[in-house]
Short mmCIF file of C-alpha atoms in Angstrom, two decimals:
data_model
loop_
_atom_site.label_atom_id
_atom_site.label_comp_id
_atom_site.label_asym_id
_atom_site.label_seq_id
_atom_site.Cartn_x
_atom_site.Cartn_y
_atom_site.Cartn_z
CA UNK A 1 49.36 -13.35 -178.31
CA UNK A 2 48.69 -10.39 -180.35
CA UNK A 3 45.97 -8.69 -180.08
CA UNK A 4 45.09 -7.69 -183.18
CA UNK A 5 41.68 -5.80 -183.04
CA UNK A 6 43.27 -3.54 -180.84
CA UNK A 7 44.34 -0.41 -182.82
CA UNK A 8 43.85 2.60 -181.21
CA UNK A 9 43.67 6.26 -183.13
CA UNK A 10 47.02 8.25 -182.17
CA UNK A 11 47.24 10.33 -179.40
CA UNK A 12 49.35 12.76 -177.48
CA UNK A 13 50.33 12.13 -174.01
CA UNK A 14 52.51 14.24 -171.42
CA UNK A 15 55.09 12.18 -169.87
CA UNK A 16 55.42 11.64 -166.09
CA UNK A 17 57.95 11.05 -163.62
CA UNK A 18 58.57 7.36 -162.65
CA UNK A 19 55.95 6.25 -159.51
CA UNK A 20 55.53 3.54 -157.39
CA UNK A 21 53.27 1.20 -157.63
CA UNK A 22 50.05 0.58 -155.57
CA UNK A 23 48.18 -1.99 -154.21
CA UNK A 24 44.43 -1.07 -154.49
CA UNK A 25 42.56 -2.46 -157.39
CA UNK A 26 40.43 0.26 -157.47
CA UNK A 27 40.09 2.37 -155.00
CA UNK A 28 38.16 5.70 -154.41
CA UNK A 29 39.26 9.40 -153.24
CA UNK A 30 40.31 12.79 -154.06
CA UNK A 31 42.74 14.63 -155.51
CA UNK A 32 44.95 15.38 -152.67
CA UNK A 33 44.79 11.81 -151.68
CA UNK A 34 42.82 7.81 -152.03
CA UNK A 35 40.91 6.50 -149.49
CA UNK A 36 39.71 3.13 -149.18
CA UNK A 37 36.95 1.45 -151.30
CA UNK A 38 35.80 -0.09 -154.63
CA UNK A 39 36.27 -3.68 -155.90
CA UNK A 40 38.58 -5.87 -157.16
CA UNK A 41 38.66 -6.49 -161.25
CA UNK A 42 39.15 -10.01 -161.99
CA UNK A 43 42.83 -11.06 -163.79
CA UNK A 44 41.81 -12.35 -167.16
CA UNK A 45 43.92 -15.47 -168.64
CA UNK A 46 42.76 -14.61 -172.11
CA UNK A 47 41.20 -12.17 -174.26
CA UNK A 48 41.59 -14.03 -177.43
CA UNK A 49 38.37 -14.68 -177.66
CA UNK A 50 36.91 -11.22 -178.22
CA UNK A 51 33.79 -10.68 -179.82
CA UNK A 52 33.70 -8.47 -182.88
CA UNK A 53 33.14 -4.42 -182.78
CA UNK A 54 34.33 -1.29 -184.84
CA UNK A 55 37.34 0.54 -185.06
CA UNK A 56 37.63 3.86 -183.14
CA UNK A 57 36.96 6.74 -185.40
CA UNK A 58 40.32 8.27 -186.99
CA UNK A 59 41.55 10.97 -185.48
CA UNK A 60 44.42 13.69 -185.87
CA UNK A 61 47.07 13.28 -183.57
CA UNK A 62 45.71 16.39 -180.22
CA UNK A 63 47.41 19.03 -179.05
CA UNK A 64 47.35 19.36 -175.30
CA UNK A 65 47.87 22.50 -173.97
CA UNK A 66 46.32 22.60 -170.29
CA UNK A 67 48.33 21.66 -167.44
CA UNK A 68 47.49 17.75 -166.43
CA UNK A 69 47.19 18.08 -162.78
CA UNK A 70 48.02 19.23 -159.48
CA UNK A 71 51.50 18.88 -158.05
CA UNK A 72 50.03 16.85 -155.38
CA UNK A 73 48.68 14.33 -157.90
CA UNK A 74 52.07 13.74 -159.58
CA UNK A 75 54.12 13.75 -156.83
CA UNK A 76 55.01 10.22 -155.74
CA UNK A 77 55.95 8.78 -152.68
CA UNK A 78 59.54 7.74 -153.02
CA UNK A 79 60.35 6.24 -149.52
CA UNK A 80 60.94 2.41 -149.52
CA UNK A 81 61.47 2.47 -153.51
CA UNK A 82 64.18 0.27 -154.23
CA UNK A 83 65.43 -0.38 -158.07
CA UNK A 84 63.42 -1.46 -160.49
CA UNK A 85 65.16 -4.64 -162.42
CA UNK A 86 64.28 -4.46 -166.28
CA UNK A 87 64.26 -7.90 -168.36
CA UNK A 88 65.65 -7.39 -171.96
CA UNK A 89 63.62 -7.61 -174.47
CA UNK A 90 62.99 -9.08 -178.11
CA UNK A 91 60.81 -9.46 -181.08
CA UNK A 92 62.14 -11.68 -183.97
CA UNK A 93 59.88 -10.05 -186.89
CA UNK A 94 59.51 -12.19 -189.88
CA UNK A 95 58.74 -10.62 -193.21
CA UNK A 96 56.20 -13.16 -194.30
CA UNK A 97 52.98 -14.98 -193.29
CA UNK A 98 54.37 -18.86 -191.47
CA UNK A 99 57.62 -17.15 -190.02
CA UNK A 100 59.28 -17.19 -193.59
CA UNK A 101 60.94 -14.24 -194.97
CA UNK A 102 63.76 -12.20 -193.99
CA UNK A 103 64.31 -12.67 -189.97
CA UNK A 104 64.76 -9.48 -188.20
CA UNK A 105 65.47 -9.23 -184.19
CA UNK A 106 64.28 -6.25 -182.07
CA UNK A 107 65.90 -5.75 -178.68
CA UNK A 108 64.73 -2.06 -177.88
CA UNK A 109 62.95 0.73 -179.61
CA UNK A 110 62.92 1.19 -182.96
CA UNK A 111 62.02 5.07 -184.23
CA UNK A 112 61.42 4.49 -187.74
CA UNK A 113 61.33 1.39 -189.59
CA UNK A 114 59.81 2.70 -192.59
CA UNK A 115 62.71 1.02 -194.76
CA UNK A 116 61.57 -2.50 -193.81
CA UNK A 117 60.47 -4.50 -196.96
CA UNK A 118 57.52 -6.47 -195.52
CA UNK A 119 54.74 -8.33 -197.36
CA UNK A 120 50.99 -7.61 -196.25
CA UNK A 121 51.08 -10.67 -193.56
CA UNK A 122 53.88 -10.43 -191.23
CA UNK A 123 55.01 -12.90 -188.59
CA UNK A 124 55.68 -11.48 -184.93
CA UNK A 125 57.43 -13.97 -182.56
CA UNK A 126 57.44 -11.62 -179.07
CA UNK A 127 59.99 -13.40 -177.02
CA UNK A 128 59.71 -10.96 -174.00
CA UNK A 129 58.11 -7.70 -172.93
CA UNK A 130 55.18 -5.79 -174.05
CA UNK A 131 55.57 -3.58 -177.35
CA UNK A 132 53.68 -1.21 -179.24
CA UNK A 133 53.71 -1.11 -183.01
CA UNK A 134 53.22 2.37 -184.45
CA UNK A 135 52.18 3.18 -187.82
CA UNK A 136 54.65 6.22 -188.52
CA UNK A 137 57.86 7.03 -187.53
CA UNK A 138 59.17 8.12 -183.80
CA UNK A 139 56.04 6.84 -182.23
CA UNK A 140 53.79 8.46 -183.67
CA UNK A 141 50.37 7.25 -185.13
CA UNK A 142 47.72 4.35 -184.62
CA UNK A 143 48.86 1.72 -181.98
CA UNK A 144 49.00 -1.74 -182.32
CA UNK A 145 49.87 -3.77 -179.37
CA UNK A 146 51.61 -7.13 -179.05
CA UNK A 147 52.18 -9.38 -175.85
CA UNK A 148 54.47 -12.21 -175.20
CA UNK A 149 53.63 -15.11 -177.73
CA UNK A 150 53.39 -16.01 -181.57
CA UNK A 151 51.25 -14.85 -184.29
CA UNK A 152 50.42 -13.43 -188.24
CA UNK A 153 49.60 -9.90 -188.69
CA UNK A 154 47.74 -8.84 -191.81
CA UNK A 155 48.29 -5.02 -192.52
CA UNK A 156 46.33 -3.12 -189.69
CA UNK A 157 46.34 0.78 -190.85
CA UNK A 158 44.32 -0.41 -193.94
CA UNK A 159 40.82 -0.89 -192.15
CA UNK A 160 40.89 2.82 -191.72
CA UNK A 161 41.10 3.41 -195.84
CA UNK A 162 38.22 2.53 -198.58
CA UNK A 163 41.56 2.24 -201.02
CA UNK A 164 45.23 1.16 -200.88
CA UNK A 165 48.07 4.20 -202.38
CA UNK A 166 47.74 4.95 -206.16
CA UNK A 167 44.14 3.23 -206.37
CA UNK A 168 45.55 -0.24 -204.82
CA UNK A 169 43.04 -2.65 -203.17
CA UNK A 170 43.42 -2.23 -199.71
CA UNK A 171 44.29 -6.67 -199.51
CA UNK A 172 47.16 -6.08 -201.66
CA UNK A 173 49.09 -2.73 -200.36
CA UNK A 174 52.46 -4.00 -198.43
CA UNK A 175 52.66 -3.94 -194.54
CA UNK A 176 55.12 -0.63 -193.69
CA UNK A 177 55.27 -0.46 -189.38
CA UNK A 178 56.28 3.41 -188.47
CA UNK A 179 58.16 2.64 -185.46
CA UNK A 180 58.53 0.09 -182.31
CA UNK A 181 58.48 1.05 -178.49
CA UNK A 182 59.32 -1.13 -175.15
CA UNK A 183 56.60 -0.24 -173.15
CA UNK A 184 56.39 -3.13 -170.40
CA UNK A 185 60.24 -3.52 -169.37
CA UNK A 186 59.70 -5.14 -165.58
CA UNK A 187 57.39 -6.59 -162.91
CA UNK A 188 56.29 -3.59 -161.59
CA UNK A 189 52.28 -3.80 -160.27
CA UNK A 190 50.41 -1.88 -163.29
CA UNK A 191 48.93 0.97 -161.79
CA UNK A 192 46.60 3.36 -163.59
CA UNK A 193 43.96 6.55 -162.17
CA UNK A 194 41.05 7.55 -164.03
CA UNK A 195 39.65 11.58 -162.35
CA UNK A 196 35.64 12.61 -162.74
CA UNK A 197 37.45 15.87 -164.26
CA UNK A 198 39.80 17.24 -166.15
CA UNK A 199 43.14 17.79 -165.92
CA UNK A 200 43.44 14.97 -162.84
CA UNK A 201 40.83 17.18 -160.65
CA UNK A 202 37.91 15.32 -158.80
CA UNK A 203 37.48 11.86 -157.85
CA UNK A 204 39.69 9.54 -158.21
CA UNK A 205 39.40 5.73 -159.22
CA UNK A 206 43.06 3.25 -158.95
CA UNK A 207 43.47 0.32 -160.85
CA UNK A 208 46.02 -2.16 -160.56
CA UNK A 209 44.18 -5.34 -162.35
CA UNK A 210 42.40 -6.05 -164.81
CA UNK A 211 38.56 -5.29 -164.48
CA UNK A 212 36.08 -6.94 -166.75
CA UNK A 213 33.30 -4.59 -165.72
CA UNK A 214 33.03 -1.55 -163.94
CA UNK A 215 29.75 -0.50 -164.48
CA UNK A 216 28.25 0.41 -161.14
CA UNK A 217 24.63 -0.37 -161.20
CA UNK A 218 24.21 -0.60 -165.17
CA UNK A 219 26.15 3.16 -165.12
CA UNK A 220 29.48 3.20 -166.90
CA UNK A 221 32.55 4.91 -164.85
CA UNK A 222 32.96 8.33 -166.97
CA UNK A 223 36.68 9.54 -166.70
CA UNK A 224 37.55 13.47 -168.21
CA UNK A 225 41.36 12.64 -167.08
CA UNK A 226 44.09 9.47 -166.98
CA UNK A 227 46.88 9.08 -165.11
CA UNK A 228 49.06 6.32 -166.38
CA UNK A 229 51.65 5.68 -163.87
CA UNK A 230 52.96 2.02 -165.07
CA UNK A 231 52.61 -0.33 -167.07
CA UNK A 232 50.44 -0.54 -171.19
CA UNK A 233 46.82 -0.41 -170.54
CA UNK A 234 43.74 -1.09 -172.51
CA UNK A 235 41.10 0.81 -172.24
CA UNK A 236 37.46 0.22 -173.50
CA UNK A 237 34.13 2.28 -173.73
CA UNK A 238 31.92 -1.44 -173.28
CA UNK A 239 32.47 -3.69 -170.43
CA UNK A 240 33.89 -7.38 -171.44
CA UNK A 241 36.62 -6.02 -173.33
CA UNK A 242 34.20 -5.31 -176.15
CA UNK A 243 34.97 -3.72 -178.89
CA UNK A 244 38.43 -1.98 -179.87
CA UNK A 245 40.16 -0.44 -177.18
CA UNK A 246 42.86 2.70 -176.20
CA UNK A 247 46.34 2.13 -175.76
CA UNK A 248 47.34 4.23 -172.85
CA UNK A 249 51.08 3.99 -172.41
CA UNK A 250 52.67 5.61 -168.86
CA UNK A 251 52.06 8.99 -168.83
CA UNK A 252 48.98 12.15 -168.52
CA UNK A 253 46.32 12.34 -170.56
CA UNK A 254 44.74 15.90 -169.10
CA UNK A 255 41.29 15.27 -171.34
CA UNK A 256 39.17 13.29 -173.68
CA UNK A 257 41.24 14.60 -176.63
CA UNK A 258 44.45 13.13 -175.48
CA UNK A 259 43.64 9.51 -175.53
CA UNK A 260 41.26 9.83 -178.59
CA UNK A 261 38.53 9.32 -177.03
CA UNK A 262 34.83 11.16 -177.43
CA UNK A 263 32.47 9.43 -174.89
CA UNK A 264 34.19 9.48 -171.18
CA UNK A 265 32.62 6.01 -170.62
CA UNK A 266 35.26 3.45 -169.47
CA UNK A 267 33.60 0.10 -168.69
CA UNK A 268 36.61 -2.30 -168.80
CA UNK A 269 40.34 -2.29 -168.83
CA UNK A 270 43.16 -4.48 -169.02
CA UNK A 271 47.12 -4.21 -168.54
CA UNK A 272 49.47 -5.80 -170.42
CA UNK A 273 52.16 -8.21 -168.32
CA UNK A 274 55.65 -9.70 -168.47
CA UNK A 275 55.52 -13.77 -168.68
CA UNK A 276 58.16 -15.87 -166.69
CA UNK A 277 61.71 -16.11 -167.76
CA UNK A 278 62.09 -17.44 -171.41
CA UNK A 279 65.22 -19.18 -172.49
CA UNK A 280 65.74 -19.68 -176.20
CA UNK A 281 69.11 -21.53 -176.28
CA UNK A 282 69.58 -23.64 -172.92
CA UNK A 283 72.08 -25.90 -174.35
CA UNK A 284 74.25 -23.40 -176.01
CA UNK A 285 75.27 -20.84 -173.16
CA UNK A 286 77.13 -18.48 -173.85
CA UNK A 287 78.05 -14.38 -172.39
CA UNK A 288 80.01 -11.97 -174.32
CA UNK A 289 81.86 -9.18 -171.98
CA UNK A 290 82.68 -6.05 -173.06
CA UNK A 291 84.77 -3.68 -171.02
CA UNK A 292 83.00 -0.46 -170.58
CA UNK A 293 79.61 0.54 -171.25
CA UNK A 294 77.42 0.26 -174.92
CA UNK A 295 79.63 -2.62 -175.84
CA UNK A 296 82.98 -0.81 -176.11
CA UNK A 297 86.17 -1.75 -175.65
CA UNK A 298 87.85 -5.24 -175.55
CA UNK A 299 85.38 -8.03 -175.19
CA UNK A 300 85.90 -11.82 -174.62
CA UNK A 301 83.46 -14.77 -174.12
CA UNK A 302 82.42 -17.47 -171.38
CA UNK A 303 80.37 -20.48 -171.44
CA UNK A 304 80.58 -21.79 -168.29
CA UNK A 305 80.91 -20.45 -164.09
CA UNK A 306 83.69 -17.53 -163.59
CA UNK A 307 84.33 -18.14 -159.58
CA UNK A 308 86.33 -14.55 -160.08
CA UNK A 309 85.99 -12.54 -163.60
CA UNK A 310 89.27 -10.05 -162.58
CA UNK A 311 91.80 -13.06 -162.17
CA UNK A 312 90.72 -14.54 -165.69
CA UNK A 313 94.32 -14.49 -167.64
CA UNK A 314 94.71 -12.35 -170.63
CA UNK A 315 93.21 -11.09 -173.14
CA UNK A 316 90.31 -10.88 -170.38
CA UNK A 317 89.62 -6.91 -169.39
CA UNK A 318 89.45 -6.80 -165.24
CA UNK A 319 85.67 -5.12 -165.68
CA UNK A 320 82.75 -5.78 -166.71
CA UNK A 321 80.87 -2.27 -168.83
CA UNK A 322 78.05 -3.94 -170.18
CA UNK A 323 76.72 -7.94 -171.18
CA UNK A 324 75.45 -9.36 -174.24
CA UNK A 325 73.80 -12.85 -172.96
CA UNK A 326 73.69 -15.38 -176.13
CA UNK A 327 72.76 -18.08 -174.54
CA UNK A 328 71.52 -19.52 -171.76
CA UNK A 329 70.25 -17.88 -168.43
CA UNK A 330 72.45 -16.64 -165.75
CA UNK A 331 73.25 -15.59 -162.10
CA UNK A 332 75.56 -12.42 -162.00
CA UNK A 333 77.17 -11.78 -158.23
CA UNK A 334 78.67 -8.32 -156.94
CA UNK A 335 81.56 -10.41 -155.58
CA UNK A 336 83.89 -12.85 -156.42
CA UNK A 337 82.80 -16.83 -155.39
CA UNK A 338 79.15 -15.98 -155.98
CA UNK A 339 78.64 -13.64 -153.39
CA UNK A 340 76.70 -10.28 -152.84
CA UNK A 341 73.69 -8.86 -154.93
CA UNK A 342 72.67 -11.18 -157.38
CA UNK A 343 71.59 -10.47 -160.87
CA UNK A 344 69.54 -12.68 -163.55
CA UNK A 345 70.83 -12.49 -166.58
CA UNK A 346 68.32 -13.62 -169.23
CA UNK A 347 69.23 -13.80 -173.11
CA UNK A 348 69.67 -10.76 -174.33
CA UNK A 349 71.53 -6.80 -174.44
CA UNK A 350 72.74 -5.31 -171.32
CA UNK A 351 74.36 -1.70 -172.01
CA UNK A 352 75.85 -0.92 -168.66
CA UNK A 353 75.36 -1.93 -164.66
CA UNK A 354 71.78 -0.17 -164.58
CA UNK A 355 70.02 -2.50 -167.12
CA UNK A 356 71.09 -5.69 -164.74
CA UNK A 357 69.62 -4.02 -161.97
CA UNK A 358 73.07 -3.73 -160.37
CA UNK A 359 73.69 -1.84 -156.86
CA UNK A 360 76.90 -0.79 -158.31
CA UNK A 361 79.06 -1.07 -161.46
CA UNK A 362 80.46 -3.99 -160.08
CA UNK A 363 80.09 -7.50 -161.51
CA UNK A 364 82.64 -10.43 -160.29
CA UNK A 365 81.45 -14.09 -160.68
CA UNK A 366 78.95 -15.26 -163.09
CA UNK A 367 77.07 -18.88 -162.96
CA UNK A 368 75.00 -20.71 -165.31
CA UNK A 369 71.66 -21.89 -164.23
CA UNK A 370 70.89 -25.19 -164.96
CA UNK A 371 67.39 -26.29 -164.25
CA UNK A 372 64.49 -26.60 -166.52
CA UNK A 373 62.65 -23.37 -166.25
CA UNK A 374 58.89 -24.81 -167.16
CA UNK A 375 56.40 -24.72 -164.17
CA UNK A 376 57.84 -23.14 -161.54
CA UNK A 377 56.75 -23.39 -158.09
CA UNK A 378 58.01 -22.41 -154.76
CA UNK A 379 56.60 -21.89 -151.11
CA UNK A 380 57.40 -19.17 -148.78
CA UNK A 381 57.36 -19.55 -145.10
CA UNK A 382 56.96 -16.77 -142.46
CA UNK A 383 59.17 -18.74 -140.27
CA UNK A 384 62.61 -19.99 -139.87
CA UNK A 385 63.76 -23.83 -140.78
CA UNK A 386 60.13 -24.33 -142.68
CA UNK A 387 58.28 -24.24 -139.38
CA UNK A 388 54.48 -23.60 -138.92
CA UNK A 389 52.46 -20.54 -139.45
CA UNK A 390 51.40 -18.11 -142.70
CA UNK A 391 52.98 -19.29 -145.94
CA UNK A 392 52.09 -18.60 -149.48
CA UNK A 393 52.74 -21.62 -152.50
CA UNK A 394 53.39 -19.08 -155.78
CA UNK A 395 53.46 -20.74 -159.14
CA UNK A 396 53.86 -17.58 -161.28
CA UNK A 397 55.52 -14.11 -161.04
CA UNK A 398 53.79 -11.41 -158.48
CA UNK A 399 54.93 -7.69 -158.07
CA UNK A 400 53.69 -7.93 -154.34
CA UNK A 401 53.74 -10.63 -151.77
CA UNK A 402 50.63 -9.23 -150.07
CA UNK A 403 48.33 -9.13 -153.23
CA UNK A 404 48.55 -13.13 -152.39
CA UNK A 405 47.60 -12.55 -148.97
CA UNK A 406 50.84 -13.01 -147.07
CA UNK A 407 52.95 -10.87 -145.29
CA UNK A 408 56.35 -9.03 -146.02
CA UNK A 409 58.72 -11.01 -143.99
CA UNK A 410 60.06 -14.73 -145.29
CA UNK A 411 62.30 -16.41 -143.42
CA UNK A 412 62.78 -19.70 -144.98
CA UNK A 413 62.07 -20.75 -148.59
CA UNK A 414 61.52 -24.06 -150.33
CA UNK A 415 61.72 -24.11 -154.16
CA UNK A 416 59.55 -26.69 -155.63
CA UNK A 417 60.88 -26.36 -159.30
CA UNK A 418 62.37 -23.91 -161.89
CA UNK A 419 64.25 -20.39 -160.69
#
């Protein structure tokens, strides 16, 4: 899905150390610290069906210079924190309307695709993660966001001109994107804190939903300062997810003027979220190895289970520096005969151990998965060998057991269909 309405003016952000996610879906406090409270915002399915609204005003990209916030606010806890595991990602970009055209694939950011012939539709086919489309060069510009899913995009920056370059129609001037950016890499909760003041001072609302309506009594929530600690948000003045929203990737936004905004009014918000596991080519796997990191060195291919990659014969290099998955998905192991920390490999570019989501550099045995990957299901049990007491029946990717209401221990687990 892309959704298309929702350009937002450029803005200027401050970036922020990596946090942890929370739990609360909103909740109230201070500065120094949240306290229970608030409501839960409904998930929303879908927000195709938008109604109409206008475009927020133009603006030149702000210039922040006040600190965002206390120490205290930016300061996350760290105990417990384990790794974060990153999917790859990928666009295929098409340069005409009905996928035609020249066929371009995106696996990471792109800082300036100003080169790119494109006609004034474009196709997008987002495989995985959630990207933001920039209309100039190193990120820089009006957003326009796209989520997992297919769709035409007719040229975007022209709503904001009355005529196209050298007196051109605005219909009939050619699409030219700025840049691309990777926002939404993993299944981290979305977490995002909207302050009463500036600069992150004052109350303090956490969301970690989406939330069709926060009005409180027919009063809109009024937010001088953002706090953006994971995940691509959108942001909107009317409740509903009326009219066009902000794009507020991770990071500070000390005042108004850094998300573009001019009325503090926040009535409804939305984050943007990873789908399940997508496999393109299931009947074609294939890995290609390379030998060191950034796809150096000698490199040979597999197509099928490696009980032990280091006693493969010649040419094959004894380590494994970084992946490129071409087909198929995959189950990487720490040790030889799948054993230790294991790894999904999904299609796509792996540079080095880190973007697996490996403990270590160290990557033995490698097996194919073969199941059909379309409505999975699986049930979790509290309790050894399936016996009675809590359990939780998930049918779709969660960040946090206890958002479902179950607990943090699991025992025994039966696996209904898919991976």
């Amino acid at each position: 899905v892309l959704y298309s309405r929702f350009v937002s003016p450029s803005a200027t952000l401050l970036e922020l150390p990596d946090g942890d996610g929370g739990t609360g879906s909103p909740s109230l406090g201070d500065h120094n610290g949240l306290g229970p409270g608030g409501h839960s915002g409904p998930e929303m399915a879908m927000l195709e069906a938008l109604s109409s609204g206008s475009v927020p005003p133009v603006t030149e990209e702000p210039e922040s210079t006040v600190t965002l916030c206390p120490d205290d606010v930016l300061r996350e806890e760290k105990e417990g924190l384990e790794k974060i595991n990153t999917r790859p990602g990928k666009i295929i970009l098409y340069s005409d309307a009905g996928f035609a055209g020249q066929k371009r694939e995106i696996w990471d950011d792109v800082p300036d695709a100003t080169s790119w012939e494109l006609s004034h539709t474009i196709s997008i086919r987002v495989i995985r993660g959630g990207w933001v489309m920039y209309e100039k060069p190193r990120f820089r510009g009006r957003k326009c966001v796209l989520a997992e899913g297919d769709v035409e995009i007719d040229n975007p920056w022209t709503a904001y001109g009355e005529s196209g370059e050298n007196g051109q129609p605005r219909g009939s001037r050619p699409f030219r994107i700025g840049s691309f950016k990777r926002v939404v890499r993993d299944y981290r909760t979305p977490e995002i804190s909207l302050f009463a003041e500036e600069n992150g001072e004052g109350a303090r609302l956490r969301f970690t939903g989406s939330a069709e309506d926060t009005r409180t009594r027919g009063q809109a929530l009024a937010a001088a300062s953002i706090i953006v600690h994971s995940g691509l948000w959108l942001v909107y003045s009317k409740p509903f997810f009326d009219d066009d929203p902000y794009v507020l990737e991770p990071g500070g936004y000390p005042n108004l003027k850094a998300w573009g905004a001019k009325d503090p009014s926040i009535c409804s918000m939305h984050p943007i979220r990873l789908g399940c596991p997508v496999v393109e080519r299931p009947g074609e796997p294939q890995v290609l190895i390379y030998e060191a990191a950034a796809f150096q060195g000698r490199s040979f291919t597999i197509s099928r289970d490696i009980y032990d990659l280091k006693r493969l014969p010649e040419p094959a290099p004894p380590t494994v520096g970084s992946l490129r998955v071409l087909g198929g998905c995959w189950v990487g192991y720490e040790k030889e005969g799948f054993r230790g920390h294991q790894y999904l490999l999904e299609e796509g570019e792996y540079q080095d151990w880190r973007q697996w989501g490996g403990y270590s550099k160290e990557l033995v045995s490698l097996r194919l998965i073969r199941t059909d990957f379309s409505d999975p299901a699986l049930v979790l049990f509290e309790a050894m060998d399936f016996e009675e007491g809590p359990s939780v029946e998930l049918s779709e990717a969660l960040p946090d057991t206890q958002l479902a209401g179950y607990g943090t221990v699991t025992q025994s687990i039966h696996v209904l269909s898919g991976v």
